[in-house]
Coordinates of N, CA and C in Angstrom, one line a residue:
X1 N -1.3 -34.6 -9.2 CA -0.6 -33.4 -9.7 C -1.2 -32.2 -9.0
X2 N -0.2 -30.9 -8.5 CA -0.9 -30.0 -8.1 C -0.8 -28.9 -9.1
X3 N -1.9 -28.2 -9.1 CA -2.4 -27.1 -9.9 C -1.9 -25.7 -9.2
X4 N -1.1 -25.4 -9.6 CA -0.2 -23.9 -9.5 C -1.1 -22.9 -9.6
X5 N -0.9 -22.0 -8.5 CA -2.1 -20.5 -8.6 C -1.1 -19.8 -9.2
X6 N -1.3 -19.4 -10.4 CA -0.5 -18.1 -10.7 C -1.3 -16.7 -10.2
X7 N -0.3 -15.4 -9.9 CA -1.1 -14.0 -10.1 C 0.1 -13.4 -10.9
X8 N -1.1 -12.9 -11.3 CA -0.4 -12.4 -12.8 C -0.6 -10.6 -12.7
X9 N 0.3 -9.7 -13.1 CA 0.6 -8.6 -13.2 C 1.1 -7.6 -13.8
X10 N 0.8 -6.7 -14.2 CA 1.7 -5.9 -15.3 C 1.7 -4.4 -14.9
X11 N 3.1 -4.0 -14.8 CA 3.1 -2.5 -14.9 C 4.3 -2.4 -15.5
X12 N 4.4 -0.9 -16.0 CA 5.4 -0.4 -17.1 C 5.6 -1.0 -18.0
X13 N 6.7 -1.9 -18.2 CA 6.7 -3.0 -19.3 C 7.2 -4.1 -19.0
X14 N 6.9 -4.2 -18.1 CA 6.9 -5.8 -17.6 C 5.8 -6.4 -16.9
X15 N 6.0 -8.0 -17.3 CA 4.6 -9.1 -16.5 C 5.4 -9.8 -15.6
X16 N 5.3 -9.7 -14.2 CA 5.2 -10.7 -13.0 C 4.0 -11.4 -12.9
X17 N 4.9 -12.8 -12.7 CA 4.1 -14.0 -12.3 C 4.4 -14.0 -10.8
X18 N 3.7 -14.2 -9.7 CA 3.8 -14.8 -8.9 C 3.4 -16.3 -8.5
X19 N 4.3 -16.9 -8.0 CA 4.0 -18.7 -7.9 C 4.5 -19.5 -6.7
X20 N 3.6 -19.8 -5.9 CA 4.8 -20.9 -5.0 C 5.7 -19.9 -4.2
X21 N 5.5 -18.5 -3.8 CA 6.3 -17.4 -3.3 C 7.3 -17.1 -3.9
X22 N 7.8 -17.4 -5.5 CA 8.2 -17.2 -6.4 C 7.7 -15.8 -7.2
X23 N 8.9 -14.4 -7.6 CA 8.5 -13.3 -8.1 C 9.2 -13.4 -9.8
X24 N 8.5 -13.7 -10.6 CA 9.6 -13.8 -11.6 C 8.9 -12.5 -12.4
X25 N 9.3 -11.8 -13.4 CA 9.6 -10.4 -14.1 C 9.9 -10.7 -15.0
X26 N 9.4 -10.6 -16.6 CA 9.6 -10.9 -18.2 C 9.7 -9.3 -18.4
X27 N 9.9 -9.3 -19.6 CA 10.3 -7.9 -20.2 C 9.0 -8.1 -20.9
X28 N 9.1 -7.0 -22.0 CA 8.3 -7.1 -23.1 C 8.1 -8.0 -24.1
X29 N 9.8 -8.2 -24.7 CA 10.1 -9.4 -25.0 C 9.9 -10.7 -24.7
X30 N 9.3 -11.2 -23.6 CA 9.3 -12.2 -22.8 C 10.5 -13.2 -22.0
X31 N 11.5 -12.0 -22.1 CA 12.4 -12.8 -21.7 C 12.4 -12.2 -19.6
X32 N 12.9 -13.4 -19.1 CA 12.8 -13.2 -17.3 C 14.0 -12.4 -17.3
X33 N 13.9 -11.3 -16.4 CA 14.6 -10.2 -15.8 C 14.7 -10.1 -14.9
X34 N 14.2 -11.0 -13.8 CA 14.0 -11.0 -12.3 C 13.3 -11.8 -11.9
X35 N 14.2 -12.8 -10.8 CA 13.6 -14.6 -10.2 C 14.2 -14.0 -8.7
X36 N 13.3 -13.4 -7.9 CA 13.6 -13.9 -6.7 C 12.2 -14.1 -5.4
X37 N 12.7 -14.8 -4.3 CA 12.0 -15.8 -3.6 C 11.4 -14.4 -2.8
X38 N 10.3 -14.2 -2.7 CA 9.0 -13.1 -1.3 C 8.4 -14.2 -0.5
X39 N 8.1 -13.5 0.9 CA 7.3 -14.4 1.5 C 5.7 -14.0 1.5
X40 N 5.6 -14.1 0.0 CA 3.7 -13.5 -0.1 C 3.2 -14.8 -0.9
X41 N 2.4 -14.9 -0.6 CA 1.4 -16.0 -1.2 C -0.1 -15.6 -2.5
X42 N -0.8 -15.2 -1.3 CA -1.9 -13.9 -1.9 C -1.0 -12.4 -2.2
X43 N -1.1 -12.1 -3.2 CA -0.6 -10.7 -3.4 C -1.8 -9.7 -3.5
X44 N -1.5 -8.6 -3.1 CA -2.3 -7.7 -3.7 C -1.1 -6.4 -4.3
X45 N -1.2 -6.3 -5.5 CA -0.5 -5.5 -6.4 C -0.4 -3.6 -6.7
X46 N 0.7 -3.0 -6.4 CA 0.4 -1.9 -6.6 C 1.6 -1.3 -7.7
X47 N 1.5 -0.7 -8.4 CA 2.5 -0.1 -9.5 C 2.2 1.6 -9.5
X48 N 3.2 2.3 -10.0 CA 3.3 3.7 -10.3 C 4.6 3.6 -11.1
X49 N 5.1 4.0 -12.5 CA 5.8 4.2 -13.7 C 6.4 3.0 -13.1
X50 N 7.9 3.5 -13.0 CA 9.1 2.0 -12.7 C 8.7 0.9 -11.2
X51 N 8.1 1.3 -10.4 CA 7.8 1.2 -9.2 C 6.7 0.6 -8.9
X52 N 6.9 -1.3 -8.7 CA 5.6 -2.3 -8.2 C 5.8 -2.4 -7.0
X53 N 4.8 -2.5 -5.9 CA 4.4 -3.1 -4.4 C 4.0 -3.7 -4.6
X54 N 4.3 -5.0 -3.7 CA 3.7 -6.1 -3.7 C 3.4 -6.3 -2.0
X55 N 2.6 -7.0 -1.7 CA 2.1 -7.0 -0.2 C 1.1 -8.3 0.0
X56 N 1.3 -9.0 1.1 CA 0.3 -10.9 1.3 C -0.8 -10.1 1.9
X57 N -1.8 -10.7 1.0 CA -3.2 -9.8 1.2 C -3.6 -10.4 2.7
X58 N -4.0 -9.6 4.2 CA -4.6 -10.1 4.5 C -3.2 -10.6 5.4
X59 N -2.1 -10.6 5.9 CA -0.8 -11.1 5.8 C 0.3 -9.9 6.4
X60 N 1.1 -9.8 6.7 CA 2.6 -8.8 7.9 C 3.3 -8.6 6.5
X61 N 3.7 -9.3 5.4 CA 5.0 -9.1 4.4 C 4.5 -7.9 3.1
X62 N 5.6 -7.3 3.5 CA 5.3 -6.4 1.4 C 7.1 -5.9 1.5
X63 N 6.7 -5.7 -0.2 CA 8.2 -5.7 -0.3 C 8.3 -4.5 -1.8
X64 N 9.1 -3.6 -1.8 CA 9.3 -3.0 -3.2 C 10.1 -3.3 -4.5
X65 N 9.9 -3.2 -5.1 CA 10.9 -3.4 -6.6 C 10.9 -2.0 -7.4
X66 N 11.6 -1.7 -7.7 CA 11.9 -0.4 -8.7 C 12.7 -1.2 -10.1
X67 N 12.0 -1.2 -11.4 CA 12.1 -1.4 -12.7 C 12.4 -2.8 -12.2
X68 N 13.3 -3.5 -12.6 CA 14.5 -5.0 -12.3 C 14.6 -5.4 -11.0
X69 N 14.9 -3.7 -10.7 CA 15.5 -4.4 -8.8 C 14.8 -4.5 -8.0
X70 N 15.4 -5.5 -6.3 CA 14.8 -5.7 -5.5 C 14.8 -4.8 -4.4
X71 N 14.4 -3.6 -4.5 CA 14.5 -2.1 -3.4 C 14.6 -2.9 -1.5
X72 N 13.2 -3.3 -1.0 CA 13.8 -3.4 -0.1 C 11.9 -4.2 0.5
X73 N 12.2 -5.1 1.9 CA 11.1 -5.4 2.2 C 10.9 -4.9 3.4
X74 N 10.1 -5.7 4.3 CA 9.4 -5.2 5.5 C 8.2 -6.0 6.1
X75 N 8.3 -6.1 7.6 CA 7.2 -7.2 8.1 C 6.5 -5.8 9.0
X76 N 5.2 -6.2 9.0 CA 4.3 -5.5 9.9 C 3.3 -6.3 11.0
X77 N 3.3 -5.5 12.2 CA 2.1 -6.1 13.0 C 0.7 -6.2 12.5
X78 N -0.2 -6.9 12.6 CA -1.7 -6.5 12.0 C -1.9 -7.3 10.6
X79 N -3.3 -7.2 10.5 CA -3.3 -7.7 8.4 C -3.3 -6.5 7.6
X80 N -2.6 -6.9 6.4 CA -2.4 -6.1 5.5 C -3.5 -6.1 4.8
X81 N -4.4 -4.7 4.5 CA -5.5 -4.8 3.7 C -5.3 -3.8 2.3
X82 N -4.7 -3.0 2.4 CA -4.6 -2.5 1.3 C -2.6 -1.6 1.2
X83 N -2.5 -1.4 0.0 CA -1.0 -1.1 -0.7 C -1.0 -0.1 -2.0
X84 N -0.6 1.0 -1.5 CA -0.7 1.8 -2.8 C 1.3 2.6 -2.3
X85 N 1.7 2.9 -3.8 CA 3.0 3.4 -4.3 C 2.6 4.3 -5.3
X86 N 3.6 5.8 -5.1 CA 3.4 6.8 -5.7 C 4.6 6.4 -7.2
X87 N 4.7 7.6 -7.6 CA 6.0 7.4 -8.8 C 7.2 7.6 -8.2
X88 N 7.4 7.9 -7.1 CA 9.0 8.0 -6.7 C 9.0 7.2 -5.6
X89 N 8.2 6.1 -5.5 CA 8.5 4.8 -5.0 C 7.8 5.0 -3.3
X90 N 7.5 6.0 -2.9 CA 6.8 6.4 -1.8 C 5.7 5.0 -1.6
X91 N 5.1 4.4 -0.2 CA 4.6 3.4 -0.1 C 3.5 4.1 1.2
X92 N 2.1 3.5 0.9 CA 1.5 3.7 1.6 C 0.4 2.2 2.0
X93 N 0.5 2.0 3.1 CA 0.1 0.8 4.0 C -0.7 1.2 4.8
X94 N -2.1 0.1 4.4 CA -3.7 0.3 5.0 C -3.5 -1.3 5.8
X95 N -2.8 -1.4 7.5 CA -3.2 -2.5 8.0 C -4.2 -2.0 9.2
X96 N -5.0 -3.4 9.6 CA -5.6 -3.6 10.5 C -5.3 -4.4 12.3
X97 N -5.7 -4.1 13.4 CA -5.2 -4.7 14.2 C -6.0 -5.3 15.1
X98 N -6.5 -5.7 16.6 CA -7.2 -5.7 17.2 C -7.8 -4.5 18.4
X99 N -6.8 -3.6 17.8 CA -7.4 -2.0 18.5 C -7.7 -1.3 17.8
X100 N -7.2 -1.2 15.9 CA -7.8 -0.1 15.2 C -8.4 -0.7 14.3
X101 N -9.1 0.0 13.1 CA -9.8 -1.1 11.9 C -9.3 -0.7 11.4
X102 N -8.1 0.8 11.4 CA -7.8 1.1 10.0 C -6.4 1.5 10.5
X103 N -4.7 1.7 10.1 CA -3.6 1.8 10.2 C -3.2 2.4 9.1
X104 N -2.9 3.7 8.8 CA -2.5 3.6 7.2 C -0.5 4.3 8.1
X105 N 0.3 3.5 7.1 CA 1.7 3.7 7.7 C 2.3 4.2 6.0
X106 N 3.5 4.7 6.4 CA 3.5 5.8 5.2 C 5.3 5.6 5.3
X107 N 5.7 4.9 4.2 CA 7.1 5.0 3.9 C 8.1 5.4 3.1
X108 N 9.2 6.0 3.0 CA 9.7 6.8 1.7 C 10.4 5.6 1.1
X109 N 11.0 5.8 -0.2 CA 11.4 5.0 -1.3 C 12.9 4.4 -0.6
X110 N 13.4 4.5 0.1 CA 14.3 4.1 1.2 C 13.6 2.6 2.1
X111 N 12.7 3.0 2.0 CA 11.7 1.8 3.0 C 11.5 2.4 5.0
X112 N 12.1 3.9 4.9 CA 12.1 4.1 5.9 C 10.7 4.9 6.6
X113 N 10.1 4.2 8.0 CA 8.8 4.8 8.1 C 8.9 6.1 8.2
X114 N 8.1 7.2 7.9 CA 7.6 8.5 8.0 C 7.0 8.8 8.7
X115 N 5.6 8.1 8.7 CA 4.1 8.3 9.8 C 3.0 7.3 9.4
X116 N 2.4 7.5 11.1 CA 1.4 6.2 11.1 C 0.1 6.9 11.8
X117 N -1.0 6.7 11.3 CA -1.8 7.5 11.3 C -2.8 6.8 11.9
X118 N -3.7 6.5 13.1 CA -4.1 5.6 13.9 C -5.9 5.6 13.8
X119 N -6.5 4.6 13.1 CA -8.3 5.3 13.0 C -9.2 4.2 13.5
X120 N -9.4 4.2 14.7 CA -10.1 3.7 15.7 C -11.7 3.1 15.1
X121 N -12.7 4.3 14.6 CA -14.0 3.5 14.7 C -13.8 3.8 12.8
X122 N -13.2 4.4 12.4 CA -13.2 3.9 10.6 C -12.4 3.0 9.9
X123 N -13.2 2.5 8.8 CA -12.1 1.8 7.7 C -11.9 2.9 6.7
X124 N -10.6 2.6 6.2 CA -9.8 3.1 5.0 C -10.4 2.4 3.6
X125 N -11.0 2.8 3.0 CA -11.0 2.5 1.8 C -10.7 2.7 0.3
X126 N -9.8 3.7 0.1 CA -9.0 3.9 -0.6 C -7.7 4.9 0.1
X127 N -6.9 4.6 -0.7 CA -5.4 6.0 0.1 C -4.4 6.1 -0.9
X128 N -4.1 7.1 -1.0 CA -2.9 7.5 -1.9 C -2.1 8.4 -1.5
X129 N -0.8 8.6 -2.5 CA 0.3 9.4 -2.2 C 0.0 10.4 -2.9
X130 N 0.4 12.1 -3.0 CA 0.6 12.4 -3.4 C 1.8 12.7 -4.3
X131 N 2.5 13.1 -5.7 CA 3.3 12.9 -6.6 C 4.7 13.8 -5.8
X132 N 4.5 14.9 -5.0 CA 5.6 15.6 -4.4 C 5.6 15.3 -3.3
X133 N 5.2 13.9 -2.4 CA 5.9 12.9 -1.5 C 5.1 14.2 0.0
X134 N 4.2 14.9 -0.3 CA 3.7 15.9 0.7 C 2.6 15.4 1.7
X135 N 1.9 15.2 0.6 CA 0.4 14.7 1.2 C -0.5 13.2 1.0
X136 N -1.0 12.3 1.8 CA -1.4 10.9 1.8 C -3.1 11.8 2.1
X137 N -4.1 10.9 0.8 CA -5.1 11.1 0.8 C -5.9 10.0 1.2
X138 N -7.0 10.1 1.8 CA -7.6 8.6 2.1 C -9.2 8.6 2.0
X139 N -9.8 7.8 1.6 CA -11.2 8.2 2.0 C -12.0 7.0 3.3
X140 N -12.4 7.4 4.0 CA -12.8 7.1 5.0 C -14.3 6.5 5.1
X141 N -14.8 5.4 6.1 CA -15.9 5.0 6.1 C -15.9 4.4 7.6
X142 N -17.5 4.7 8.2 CA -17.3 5.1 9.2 C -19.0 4.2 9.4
X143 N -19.0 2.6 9.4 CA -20.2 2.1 9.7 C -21.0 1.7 11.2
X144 N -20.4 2.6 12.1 CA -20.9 1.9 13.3 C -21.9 2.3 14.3
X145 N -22.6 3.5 13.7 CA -23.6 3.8 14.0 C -24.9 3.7 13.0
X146 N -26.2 4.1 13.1 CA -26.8 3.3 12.3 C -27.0 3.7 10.8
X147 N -26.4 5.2 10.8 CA -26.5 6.0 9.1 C -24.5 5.5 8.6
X148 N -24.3 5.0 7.8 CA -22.8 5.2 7.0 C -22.7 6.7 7.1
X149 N -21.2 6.8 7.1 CA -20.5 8.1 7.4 C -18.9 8.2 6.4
X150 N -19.0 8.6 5.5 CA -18.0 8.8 4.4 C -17.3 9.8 4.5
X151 N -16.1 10.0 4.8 CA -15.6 11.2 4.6 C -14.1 11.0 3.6
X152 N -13.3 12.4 3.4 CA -12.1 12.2 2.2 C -11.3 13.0 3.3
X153 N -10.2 12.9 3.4 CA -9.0 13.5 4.3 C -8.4 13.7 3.8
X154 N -7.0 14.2 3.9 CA -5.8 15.0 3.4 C -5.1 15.1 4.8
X155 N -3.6 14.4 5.2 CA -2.9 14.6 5.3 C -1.5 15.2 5.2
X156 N -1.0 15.7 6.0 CA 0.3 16.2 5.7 C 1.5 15.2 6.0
X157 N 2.2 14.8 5.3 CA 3.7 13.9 6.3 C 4.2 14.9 7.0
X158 N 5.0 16.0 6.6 CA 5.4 17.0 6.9 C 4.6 16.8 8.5
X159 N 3.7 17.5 8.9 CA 2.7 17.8 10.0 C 2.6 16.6 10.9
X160 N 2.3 15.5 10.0 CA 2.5 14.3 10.6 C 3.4 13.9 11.6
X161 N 5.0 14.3 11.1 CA 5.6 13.9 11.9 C 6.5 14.8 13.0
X162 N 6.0 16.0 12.6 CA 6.4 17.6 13.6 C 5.2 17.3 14.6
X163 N 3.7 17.4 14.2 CA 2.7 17.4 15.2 C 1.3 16.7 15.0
X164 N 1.8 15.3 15.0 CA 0.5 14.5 14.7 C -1.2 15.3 15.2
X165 N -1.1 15.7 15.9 CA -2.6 16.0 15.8 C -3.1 17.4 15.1
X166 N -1.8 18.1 14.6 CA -2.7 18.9 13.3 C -2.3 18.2 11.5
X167 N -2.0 17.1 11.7 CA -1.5 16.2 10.4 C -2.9 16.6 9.8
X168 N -4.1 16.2 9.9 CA -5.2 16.3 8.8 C -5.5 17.9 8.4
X169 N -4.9 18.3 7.3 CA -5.1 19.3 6.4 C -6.5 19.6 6.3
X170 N -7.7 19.0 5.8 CA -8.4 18.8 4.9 C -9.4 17.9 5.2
X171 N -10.8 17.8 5.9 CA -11.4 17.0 5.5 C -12.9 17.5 4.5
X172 N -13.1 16.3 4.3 CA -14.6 16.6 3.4 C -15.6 15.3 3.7
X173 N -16.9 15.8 4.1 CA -17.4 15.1 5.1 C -18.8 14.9 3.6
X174 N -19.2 13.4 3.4 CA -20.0 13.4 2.7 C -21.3 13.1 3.5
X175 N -22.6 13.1 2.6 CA -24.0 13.1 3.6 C -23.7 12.3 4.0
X176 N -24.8 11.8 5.0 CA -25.1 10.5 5.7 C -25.3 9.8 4.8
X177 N -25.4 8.4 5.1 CA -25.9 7.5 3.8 C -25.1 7.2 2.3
X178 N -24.9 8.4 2.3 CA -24.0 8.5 1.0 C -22.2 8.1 1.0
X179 N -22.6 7.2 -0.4 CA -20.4 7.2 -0.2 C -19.8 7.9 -1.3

């Protein structure tokens, strides 16, 4: 007999199970609201109010849902390392490739790209949207010399996509050593 990996999930008021590349969606009530087929295995999970991302950890596929529905998906070059969504369904994507370590790609609630922000000798380790769809924050880590190097950024989309190289608003550069 095989033993089924469930991942299990909850935002707003609903629990997704994921199973077998199976998305199913219970209410509160426990009744299913939503049965359909993704091609993620490993998920890594992101929610904001009506609005879950889902993305194969490590993996090209993520896909959106807004409350019930199936919004829209998407394959990418690279692994997918991290997935964060604002409240108005905005999506921000931390992949990796064999030229960068860090990719963060930035899409509106349409699924259409915005901007792709390219970081050569850093990883991303956290990133978010801002709530008026303006600015993608990220914080940065930078191990390749012999002190760690942390810093916090601020993007603009706006800037981003008029004149990628004044896109970073904002940085904040932490000690050496320190994260």
């Amino acid at each position: 007999m095989l033993h089924k990996n469930n991942q299990i999930f909850c935002y707003n008021k609903n629990i997704c199970i994921l199973n077998d590349k199976i998305l199913k969606l219970y209410d509160a009530s426990g009744r299913e609201t939503l049965d359909i087929s993704v091609d993620i295995n490993t998920a890594l999970f992101a929610s904001n109010d009506n609005y879950l991302a889902l993305a194969e950890q490590n993996g090209q596929e993520f896909c959106v849902i807004s409350d019930k529905t199936y919004l829209w998906r998407d394959k990418v070059d690279g692994e997918i390392l991290q997935i964060n969504i604002n409240k108005n369904g905005y999506v921000a994507l931390v992949t990796t490739d064999t030229t960068y370590k860090s990719i963060i790609t930035v899409y509106d609630s349409a699924g259409k790209q915005l901007l792709r922000n390219f970081l050569s000798s850093t990883s991303v380790i956290d990133v978010t949207i801002s709530n008026d769809n303006q600015y993608v924050a990220f914080a940065e880590t930078d191990t390749s010399g012999t002190l760690i190097q942390s810093n916090i950024k601020i993007l603009s989309i706006e800037k981003a996509t008029s004149n990628p190289e004044e896109a970073i608003i904002y940085t904040k550069e932490n000690e050496a050593s320190k994260m």
